[in-house]
XYZ file of C-alpha atoms in Angstrom:
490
model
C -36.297 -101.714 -19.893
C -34.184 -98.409 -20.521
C -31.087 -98.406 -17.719
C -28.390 -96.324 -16.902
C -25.042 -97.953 -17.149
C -23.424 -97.714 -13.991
C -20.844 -95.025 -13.098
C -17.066 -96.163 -12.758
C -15.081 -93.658 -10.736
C -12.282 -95.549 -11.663
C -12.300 -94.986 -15.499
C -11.045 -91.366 -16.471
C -13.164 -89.199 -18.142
C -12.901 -88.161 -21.743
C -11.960 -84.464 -21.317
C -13.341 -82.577 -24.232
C -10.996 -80.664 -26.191
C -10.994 -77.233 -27.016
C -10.335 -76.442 -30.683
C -6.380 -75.150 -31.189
C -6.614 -70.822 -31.209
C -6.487 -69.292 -34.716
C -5.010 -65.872 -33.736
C -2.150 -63.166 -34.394
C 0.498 -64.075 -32.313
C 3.319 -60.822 -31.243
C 7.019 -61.003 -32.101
C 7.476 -61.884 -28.194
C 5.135 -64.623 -28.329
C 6.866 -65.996 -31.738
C 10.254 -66.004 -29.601
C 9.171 -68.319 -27.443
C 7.478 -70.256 -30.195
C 10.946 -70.488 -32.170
C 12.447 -71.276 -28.521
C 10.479 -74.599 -27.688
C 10.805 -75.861 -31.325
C 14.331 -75.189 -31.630
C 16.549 -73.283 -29.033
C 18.740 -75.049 -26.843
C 19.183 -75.439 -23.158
C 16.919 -74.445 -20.533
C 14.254 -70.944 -20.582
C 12.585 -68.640 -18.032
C 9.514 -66.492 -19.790
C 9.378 -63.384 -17.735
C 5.594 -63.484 -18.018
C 4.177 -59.941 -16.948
C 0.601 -59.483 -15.541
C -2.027 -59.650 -18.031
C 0.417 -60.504 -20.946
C -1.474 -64.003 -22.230
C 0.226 -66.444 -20.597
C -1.732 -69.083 -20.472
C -2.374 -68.520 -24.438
C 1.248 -68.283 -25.045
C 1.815 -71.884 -22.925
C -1.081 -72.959 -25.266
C 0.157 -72.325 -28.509
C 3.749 -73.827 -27.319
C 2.761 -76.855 -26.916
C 1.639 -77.226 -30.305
C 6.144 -76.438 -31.237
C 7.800 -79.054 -29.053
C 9.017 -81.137 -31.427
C 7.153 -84.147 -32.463
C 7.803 -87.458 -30.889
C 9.207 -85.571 -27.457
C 7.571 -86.587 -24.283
C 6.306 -83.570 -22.642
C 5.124 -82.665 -19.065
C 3.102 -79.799 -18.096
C 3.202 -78.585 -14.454
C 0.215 -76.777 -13.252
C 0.359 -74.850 -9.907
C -3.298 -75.152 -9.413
C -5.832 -78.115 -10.203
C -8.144 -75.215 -12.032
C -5.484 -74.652 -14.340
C -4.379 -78.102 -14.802
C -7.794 -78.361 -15.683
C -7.736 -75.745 -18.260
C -4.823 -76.572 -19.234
C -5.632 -79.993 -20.364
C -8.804 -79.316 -22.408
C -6.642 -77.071 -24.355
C -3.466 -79.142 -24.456
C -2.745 -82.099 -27.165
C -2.571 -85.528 -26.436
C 1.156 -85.363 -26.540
C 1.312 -83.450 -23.686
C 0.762 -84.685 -20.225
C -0.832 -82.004 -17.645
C -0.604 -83.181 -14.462
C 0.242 -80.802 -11.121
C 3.233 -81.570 -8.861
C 0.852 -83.162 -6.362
C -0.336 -85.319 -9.001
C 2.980 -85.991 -9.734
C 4.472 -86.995 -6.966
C 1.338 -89.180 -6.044
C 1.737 -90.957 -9.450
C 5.910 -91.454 -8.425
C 5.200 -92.217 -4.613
C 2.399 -95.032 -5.986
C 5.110 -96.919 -8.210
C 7.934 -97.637 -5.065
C 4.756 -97.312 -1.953
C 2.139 -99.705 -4.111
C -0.131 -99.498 -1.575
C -0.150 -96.440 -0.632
C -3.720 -94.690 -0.476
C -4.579 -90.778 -0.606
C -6.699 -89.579 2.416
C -8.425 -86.286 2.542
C -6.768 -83.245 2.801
C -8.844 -82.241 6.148
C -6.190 -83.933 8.349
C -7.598 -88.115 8.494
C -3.337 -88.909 8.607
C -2.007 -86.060 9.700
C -4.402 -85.131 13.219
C -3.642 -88.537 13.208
C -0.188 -88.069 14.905
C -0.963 -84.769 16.319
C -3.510 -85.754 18.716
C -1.344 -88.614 19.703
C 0.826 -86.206 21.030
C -1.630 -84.139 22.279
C -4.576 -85.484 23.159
C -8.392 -84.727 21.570
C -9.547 -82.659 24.396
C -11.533 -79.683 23.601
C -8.875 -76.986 25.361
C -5.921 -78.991 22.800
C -7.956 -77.604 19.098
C -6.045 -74.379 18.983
C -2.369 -75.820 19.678
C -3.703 -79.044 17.374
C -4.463 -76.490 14.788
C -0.961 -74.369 14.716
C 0.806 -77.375 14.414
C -0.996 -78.625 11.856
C 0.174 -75.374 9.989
C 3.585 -75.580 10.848
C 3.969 -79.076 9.560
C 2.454 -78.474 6.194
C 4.567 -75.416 5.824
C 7.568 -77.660 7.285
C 7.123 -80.112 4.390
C 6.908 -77.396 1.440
C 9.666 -75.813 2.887
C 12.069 -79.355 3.052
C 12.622 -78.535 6.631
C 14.373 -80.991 8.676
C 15.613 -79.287 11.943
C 14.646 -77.495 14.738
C 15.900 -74.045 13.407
C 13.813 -74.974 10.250
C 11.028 -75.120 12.407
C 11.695 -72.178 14.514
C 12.178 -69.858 11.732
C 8.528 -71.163 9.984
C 7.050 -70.421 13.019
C 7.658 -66.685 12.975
C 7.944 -66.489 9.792
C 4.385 -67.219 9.526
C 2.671 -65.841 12.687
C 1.953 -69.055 13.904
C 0.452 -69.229 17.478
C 1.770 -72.247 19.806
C -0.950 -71.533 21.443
C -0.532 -73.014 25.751
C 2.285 -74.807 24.045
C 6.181 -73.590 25.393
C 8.150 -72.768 21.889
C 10.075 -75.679 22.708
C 7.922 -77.868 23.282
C 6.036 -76.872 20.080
C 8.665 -77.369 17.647
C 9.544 -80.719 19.128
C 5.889 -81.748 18.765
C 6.052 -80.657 14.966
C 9.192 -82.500 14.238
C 8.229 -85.906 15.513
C 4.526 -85.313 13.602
C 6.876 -85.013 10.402
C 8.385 -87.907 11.369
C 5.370 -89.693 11.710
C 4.109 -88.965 8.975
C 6.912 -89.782 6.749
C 7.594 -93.402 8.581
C 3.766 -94.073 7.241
C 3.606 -94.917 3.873
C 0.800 -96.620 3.805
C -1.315 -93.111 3.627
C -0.727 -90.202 1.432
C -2.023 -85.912 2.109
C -1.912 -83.214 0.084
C 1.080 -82.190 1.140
C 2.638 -86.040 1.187
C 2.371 -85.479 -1.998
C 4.991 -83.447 -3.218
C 6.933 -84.099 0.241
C 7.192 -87.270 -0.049
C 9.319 -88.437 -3.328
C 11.872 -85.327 -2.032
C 12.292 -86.942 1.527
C 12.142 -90.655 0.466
C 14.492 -90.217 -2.663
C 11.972 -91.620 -4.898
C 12.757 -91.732 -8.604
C 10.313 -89.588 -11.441
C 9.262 -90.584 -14.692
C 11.335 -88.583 -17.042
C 10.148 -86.178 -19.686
C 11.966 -84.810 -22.602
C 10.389 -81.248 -22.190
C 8.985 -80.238 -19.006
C 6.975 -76.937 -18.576
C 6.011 -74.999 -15.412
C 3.832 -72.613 -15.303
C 3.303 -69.817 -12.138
C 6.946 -70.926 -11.077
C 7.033 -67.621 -9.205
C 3.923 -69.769 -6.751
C 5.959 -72.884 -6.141
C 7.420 -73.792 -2.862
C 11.116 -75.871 -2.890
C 9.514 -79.295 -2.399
C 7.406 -78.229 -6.081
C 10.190 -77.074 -7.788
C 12.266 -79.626 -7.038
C 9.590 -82.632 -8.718
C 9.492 -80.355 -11.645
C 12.762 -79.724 -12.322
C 13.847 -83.876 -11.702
C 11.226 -84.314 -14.252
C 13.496 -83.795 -16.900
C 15.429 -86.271 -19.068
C 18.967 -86.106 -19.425
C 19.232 -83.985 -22.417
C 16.134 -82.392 -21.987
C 14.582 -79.088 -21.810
C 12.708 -76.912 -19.168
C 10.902 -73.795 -20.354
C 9.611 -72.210 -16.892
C 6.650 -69.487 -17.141
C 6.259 -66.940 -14.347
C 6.124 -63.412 -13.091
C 9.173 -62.753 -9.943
C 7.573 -59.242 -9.292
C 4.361 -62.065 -8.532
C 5.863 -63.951 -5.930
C 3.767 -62.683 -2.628
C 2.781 -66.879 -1.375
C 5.956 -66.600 0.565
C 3.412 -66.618 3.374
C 1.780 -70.207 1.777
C 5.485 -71.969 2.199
C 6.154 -70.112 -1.741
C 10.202 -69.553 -2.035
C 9.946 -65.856 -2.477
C 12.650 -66.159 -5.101
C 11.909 -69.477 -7.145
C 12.011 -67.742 -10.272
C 15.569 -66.982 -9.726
C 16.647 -69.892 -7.808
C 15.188 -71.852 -11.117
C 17.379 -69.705 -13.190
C 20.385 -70.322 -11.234
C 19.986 -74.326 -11.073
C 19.471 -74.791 -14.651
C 21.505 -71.860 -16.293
C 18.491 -70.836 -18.212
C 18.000 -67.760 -20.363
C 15.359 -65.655 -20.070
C 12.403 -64.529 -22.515
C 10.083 -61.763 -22.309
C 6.354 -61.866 -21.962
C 5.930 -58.311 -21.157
C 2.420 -56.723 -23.150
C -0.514 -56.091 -20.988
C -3.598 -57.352 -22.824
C -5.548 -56.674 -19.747
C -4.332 -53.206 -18.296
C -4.982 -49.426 -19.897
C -1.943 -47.001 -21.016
C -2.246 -44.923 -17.778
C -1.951 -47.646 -15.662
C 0.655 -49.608 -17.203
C 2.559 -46.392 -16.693
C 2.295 -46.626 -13.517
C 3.480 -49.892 -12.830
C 6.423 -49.528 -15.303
C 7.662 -47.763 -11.870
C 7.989 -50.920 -10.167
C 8.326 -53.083 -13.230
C 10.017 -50.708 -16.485
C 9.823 -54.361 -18.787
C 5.857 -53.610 -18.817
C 4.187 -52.410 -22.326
C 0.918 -51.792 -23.066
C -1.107 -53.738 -25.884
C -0.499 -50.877 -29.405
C -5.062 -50.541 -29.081
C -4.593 -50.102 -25.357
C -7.172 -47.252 -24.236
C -5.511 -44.266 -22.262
C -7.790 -45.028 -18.851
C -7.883 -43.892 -15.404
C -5.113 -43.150 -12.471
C -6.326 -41.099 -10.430
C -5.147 -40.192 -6.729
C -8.425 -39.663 -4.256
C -9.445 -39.205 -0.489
C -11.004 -41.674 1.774
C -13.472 -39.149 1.665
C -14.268 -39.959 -1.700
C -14.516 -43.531 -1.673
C -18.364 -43.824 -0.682
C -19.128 -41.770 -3.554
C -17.133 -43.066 -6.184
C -17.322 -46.882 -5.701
C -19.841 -49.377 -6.863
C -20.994 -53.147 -6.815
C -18.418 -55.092 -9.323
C -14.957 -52.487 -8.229
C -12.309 -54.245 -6.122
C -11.338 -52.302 -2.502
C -7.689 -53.371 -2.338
C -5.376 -53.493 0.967
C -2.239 -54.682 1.591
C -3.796 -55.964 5.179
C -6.882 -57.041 6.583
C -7.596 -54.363 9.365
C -8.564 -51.236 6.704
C -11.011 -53.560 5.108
C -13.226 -54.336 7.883
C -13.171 -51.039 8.650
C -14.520 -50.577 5.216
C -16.806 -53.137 4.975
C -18.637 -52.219 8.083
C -18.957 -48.775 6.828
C -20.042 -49.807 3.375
C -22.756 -52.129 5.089
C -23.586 -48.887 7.331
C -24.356 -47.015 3.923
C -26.535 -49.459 2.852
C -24.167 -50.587 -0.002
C -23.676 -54.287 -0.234
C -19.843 -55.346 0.563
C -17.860 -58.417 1.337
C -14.341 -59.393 2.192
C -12.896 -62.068 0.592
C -10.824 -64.083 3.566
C -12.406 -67.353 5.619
C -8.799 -68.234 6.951
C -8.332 -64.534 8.195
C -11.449 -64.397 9.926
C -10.855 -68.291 11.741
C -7.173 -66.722 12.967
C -9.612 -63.765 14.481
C -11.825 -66.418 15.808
C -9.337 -68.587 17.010
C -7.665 -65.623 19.299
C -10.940 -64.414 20.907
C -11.519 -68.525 21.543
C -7.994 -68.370 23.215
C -8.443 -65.607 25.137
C -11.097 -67.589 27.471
C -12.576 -63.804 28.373
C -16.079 -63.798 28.873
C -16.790 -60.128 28.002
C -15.255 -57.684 25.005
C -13.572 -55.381 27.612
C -11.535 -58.222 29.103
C -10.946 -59.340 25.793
C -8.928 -56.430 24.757
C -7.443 -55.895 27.535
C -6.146 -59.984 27.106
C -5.241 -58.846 23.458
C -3.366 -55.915 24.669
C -1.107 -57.887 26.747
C -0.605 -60.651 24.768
C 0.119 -58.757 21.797
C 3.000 -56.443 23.543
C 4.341 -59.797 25.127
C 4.819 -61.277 21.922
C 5.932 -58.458 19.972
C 8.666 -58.048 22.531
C 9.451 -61.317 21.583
C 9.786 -61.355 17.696
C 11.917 -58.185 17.902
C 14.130 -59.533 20.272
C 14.505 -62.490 17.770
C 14.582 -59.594 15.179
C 11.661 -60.574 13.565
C 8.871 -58.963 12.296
C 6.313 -58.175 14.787
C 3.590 -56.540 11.793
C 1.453 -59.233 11.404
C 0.714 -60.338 15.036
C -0.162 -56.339 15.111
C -2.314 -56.403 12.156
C -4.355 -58.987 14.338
C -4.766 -56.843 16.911
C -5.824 -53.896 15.022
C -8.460 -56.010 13.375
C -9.748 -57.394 16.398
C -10.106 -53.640 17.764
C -12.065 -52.515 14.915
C -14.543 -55.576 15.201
C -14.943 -54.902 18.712
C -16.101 -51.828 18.625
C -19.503 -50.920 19.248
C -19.929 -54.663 20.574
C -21.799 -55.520 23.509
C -20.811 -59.216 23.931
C -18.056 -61.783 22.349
C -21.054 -63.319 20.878
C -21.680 -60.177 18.633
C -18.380 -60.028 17.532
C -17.929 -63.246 16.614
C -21.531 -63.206 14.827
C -19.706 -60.100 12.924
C -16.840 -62.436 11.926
C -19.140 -64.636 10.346
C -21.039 -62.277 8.403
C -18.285 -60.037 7.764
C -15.429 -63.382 6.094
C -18.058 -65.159 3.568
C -15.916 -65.576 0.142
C -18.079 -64.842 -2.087
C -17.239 -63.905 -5.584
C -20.203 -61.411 -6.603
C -20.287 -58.878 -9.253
C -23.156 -57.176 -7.975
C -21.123 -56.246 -3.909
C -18.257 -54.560 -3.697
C -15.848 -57.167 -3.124
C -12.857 -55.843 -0.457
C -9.588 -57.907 -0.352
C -5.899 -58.254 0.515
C -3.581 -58.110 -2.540
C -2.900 -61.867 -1.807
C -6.527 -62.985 -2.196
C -7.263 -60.683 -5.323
C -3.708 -62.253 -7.501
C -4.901 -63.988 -10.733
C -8.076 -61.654 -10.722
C -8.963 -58.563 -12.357
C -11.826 -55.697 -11.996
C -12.821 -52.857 -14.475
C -12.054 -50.473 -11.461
C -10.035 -51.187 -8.297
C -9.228 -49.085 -5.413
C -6.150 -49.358 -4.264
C -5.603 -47.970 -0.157
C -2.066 -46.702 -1.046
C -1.312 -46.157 2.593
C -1.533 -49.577 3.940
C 1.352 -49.988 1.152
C 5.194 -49.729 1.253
C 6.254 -49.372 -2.324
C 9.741 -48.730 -2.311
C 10.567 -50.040 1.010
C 11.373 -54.115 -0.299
C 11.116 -56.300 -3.417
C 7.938 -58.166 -1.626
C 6.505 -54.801 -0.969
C 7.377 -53.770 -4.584
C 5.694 -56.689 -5.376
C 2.643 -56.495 -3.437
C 1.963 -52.996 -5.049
C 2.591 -54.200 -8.600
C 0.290 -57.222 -8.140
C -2.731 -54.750 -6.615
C -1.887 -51.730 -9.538
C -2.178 -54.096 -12.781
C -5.742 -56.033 -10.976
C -7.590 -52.918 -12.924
C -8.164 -52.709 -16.481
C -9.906 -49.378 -16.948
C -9.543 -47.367 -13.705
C -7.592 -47.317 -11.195
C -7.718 -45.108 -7.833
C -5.576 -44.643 -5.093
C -6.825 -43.901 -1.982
C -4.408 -41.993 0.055
C-alpha cells in the first residue's frame, strides 16, 4: 500500500538553487568584485535605487576567497530567502533575528521562540495592567514602545521618553510617567526570562545579555541603511578578528527611522569600522528624465547608457482623474491626501486602494478612545485632544506633525458620515493591503520603498524637499519608484 512518508518540521528543507547569472557586469560592479576578492579592510557600497544590488551581492559572493567563512545578513526574511537560493553553499544567509536566535540558543539552551503576536511579551504587560477591556489601547502603546525600546538599546527613562514622541505613541489613560515606568519594568521582564524568545528578543537579546557570536571571516549586510542599532551591532560582532565587512545600502534610503531604523546607520557603520566607500550608482530601473531629476537630491545617480528619455512632467490635481489608471502608484508623503483620493477615485467609479493596515488601526484605535457615541462629538473630542497634545510636544520642542496628520485624516473620513459605525466601516474598506495591478494602488513613500510602477504620481505638496536630509530622502525614495513616467502633482 502506497504511503506518504511523514513530514518532519524539524529537518530543513533542500532549498533549490538558482543557476549562477551569466551576464555583463559594469566597471562599478567589477570594483566591488576586485574589492571582496582582494582589497583590504572594511567597504560601504553606496548602492543607489534601482542600480542591481541584489545582483551585484550575488555575483560577490562567488569572489570571497575560497576557504573564508562567510555570513550574509538579510534585513528581511523575503530576501534572506532570495538570497539563499541564489547564494553558494559557502555562504551562510541567515537575518540578524536568525542570528541572534542561533547565538541566544547556544548560552539560553532552552530557550524557545514564541510568536511574534505578543504570547511573552502581553505577558508582562497585562500583569501590570490588567486584561480588562478599557486597558487594550494603553496595552497596545506599550507594546510599541517596548519593541522600539529594544531596537533602539534603550535603557533609561529619557530613552523611553524620547521613543515615545519620537514615534507618536499614545499612553493612552496612562500619566507619561506612569507609562514609561510601565515600559521599563516590561523590558525588564522580559529580559530576566530567558526561557522564551520574540521577534524582537531576538536581536535584543545577545546585545543586553553580552552573549558571544559565531565569528565569520567575511560578513555582508545588505539594506544597512534599514537596520536599527541592536541589528547593526550582531552584524558587525560577526566578524573575525582579521576579517572583512562589505556593507550594501542606500543613506538617501533611510526613512524606517519611524520602525526603530538609526536614520544614519550607513554612516555610523562607516565611522565604527573605518570603511571606504564604493559606488553602486546606475539606475537599471529609472528613465533619463527622471534620473535627472533625482540627481537634484542625489548628483552620484546615472542612468543605464540604453536608458529611454521618459516622462517628468509637472500636472494639476485637476488632472489626476484623467490621467491615471489601474497599475500607476498615487504617492504621498502622508496618509491624509490619500484618503482623500481614494474616496474620490471610488466616487468615479475607478477601483483604488491604500496600502496601510497599521495606519488605519491608529485611526481606529483613536475613534475607540474617544468613547463618543456620535461623529460630531467625535471631532469635537479630536479637536481638543489634538490641540492639548500638540501644546505639549512643542513645549517639549517636538514635532507635533504627525499627531496632526491624524487628525486631518480622521476629518476627511468623517465627512459625509452619519454614525461612528460608518466611519469605521470606511476604515475597513478604505486600509485592505492589497497589491493589485489592475486598482490604482495609493501609498505613503514608506509603504511603496523596494517597489516600483511604470507610472507614479507623486503629490509634490505633501513634500518638503529641501527642508531636511529625511525629507530629501523621502522625495528621492518616491521620484526613482517610476520607471517610465513620472508626474508631479502640485
Amino acid at each position: 500500500m502506497a504511503y506518504n512518508k511523514a513530514y518532519k518540521p524539524w529537518v530543513k528543507p533542500v532549498i533549490a538553487k538558482e543557476p549562477r547569472q551569466n551576464r555583463q557586469w559594469s566597471t562599478l560592479q567589477m570594483d566591488i568584485f576586485k574589492d571582496i576578492a582582494s582589497g583590504e579592510g572594511h567597504t560601504q557600497v553606496d548602492a543607489y535605487a534601482g542600480t542591481g544590488k541584489t545582483s551585484t551581492i550575488v555575483e560577490g559572493f562567488y569572489h570571497i576567497p575560497a576557504g573564508t567563512k562567510s555570513l550574509m545578513c538579510a534585513f528581511a526574511s523575503s530576501i534572506q530567502k532570495e538570497l539563499e537560493r541564489r547564494a553558494p553553499d559557502s555562504v551562510t544567509v541567515l537575518t540578524t533575528h536568525a542570528l541572534g536566535f542561533r547565538a541566544s540558543k547556544k548560552v539560553f539552551s532552552q530557550v524557545k521562540k514564541v510568536d511574534d503576536k505578543g504570547e511573552k511579551l502581553f505577558g508582562f504587560i497585562k500583569a501590570e495592567r490588567g486584561d480588562e477591556p478599557e486597558t487594550y489601547e494603553v496595552r497596545d502603546s506599550i507594546a510599541k514602545a517596548v519593541a522600539l525600546g529594544k531596537a533602539n538599546l534603550a535603557e533609561t527613562y529619557a530613552d523611553i521618553d524620547l521613543i515615545v514622541d519620537r514615534h507618536d505613541i499614545d499612553t493612552s489613560s496612562d500619566s507619561r510617567e506612569a507609562f514609561i515606568t510601565t515600559v521599563l519594568k516590561v523590558m525588564d521582564g522580559c529580559k530576566r526570562d530567558t526561557a522564551r524568545m520574540d521577534f524582537d528578543d531576538m536581536v535584543w537579546f545577545p546585545n543586553v545579555h553580552n552573549i558571544p557570536l559565531e565569528k565569520y571571516g567575511h560578513v555582508l549586510i545588505d539594506e544597512s541603511q534599514d537596520f536599527n542599532p541592536a541589528q547593526i551591532n550582531l552584524a558587525l560582532n560577526s566578524c573575525a578578528d582579521g576579517g572583512r565587512i562589505t556593507s550594501v545600502g542606500d543613506e538617501r534610503q533611510s526613512i524606517y527611522a519611524f520602525r526603530g531604523a538609526d536614520s544614519s546607520a550607513v554612516q555610523n557603520i562607516v565611522t565604527r569600522l573605518n570603511a571606504k566607500r564604493l559606488p553602486l550608482s546606475v539606475t537599471y530601473r529609472c528613465a533619463k528624465s527622471i534620473v535627472t531629476l533625482a540627481q537634484t537630491i542625489v548628483p552620484g545617480l546615472t542612468a543605464a547608457p540604453n536608458a529611454e528619455e521618459g516622462l517628468v512632467s509637472e500636472i494639476s490635481e485637476s488632472k489626476i482623474e484623467e490621467l491615471v489608471a489601474p497599475g500607476d502608484f498615487i504617492l504621498s508623503r502622508t496618509n491624509a491626501p490619500l484618503l482623500k483620493w481614494c474616496l474620490a477615485l471610488l466616487k468615479a467609479g475607478m477601483p483604488a486602494n491604500i496600502k496601510g493596515r497599521d495606519m488605519g488601526k491608529s485611526l481606529y484605535a483613536m475613534i475607540k478612545k474617544s468613547k463618543m457615541k456620535s461623529v460630531d462629538s467625535f471631532l469635537e473630542w479630536l479637536s481638543e485632544y489634538t490641540a492639548l497634545e500638540c501644546e505639549r510636544m512643542v513645549k517639549a520642542k517636538r514635532d507635533p506633525a504627525v499627531l496632526q496628520d491624524k487628525e486631518e485624516c480622521l476629518r476627511i473620513i468623517c465627512e459625509g458620515a452619519k454614525t461612528l459605525d460608518e466611519v469605521n466601516d470606511n476604515l475597513d474598506r478604505l486600509f485592505k493591503d492589497v497589491a493589485d495591478e489592475n486598482k490604482i494602488i495609493l501609498s505613503t513613500t514608506h509603504r511603496a520603498k523596494g517597489l516600483e510602477r511604470n507610472r507614479c504620481f507623486v503629490l509634490m505638496n505633501t513634500y518638503k524637499p529641501g527642508k531636511n536630509i529625511e525629507e530629501d530622502n523621502l522625495a528621492y525614495v518616491a521620484w526613482t519608484r517610476a520607471k517610465r513616467a513620472l508626474y508631479l502633482v502640485r
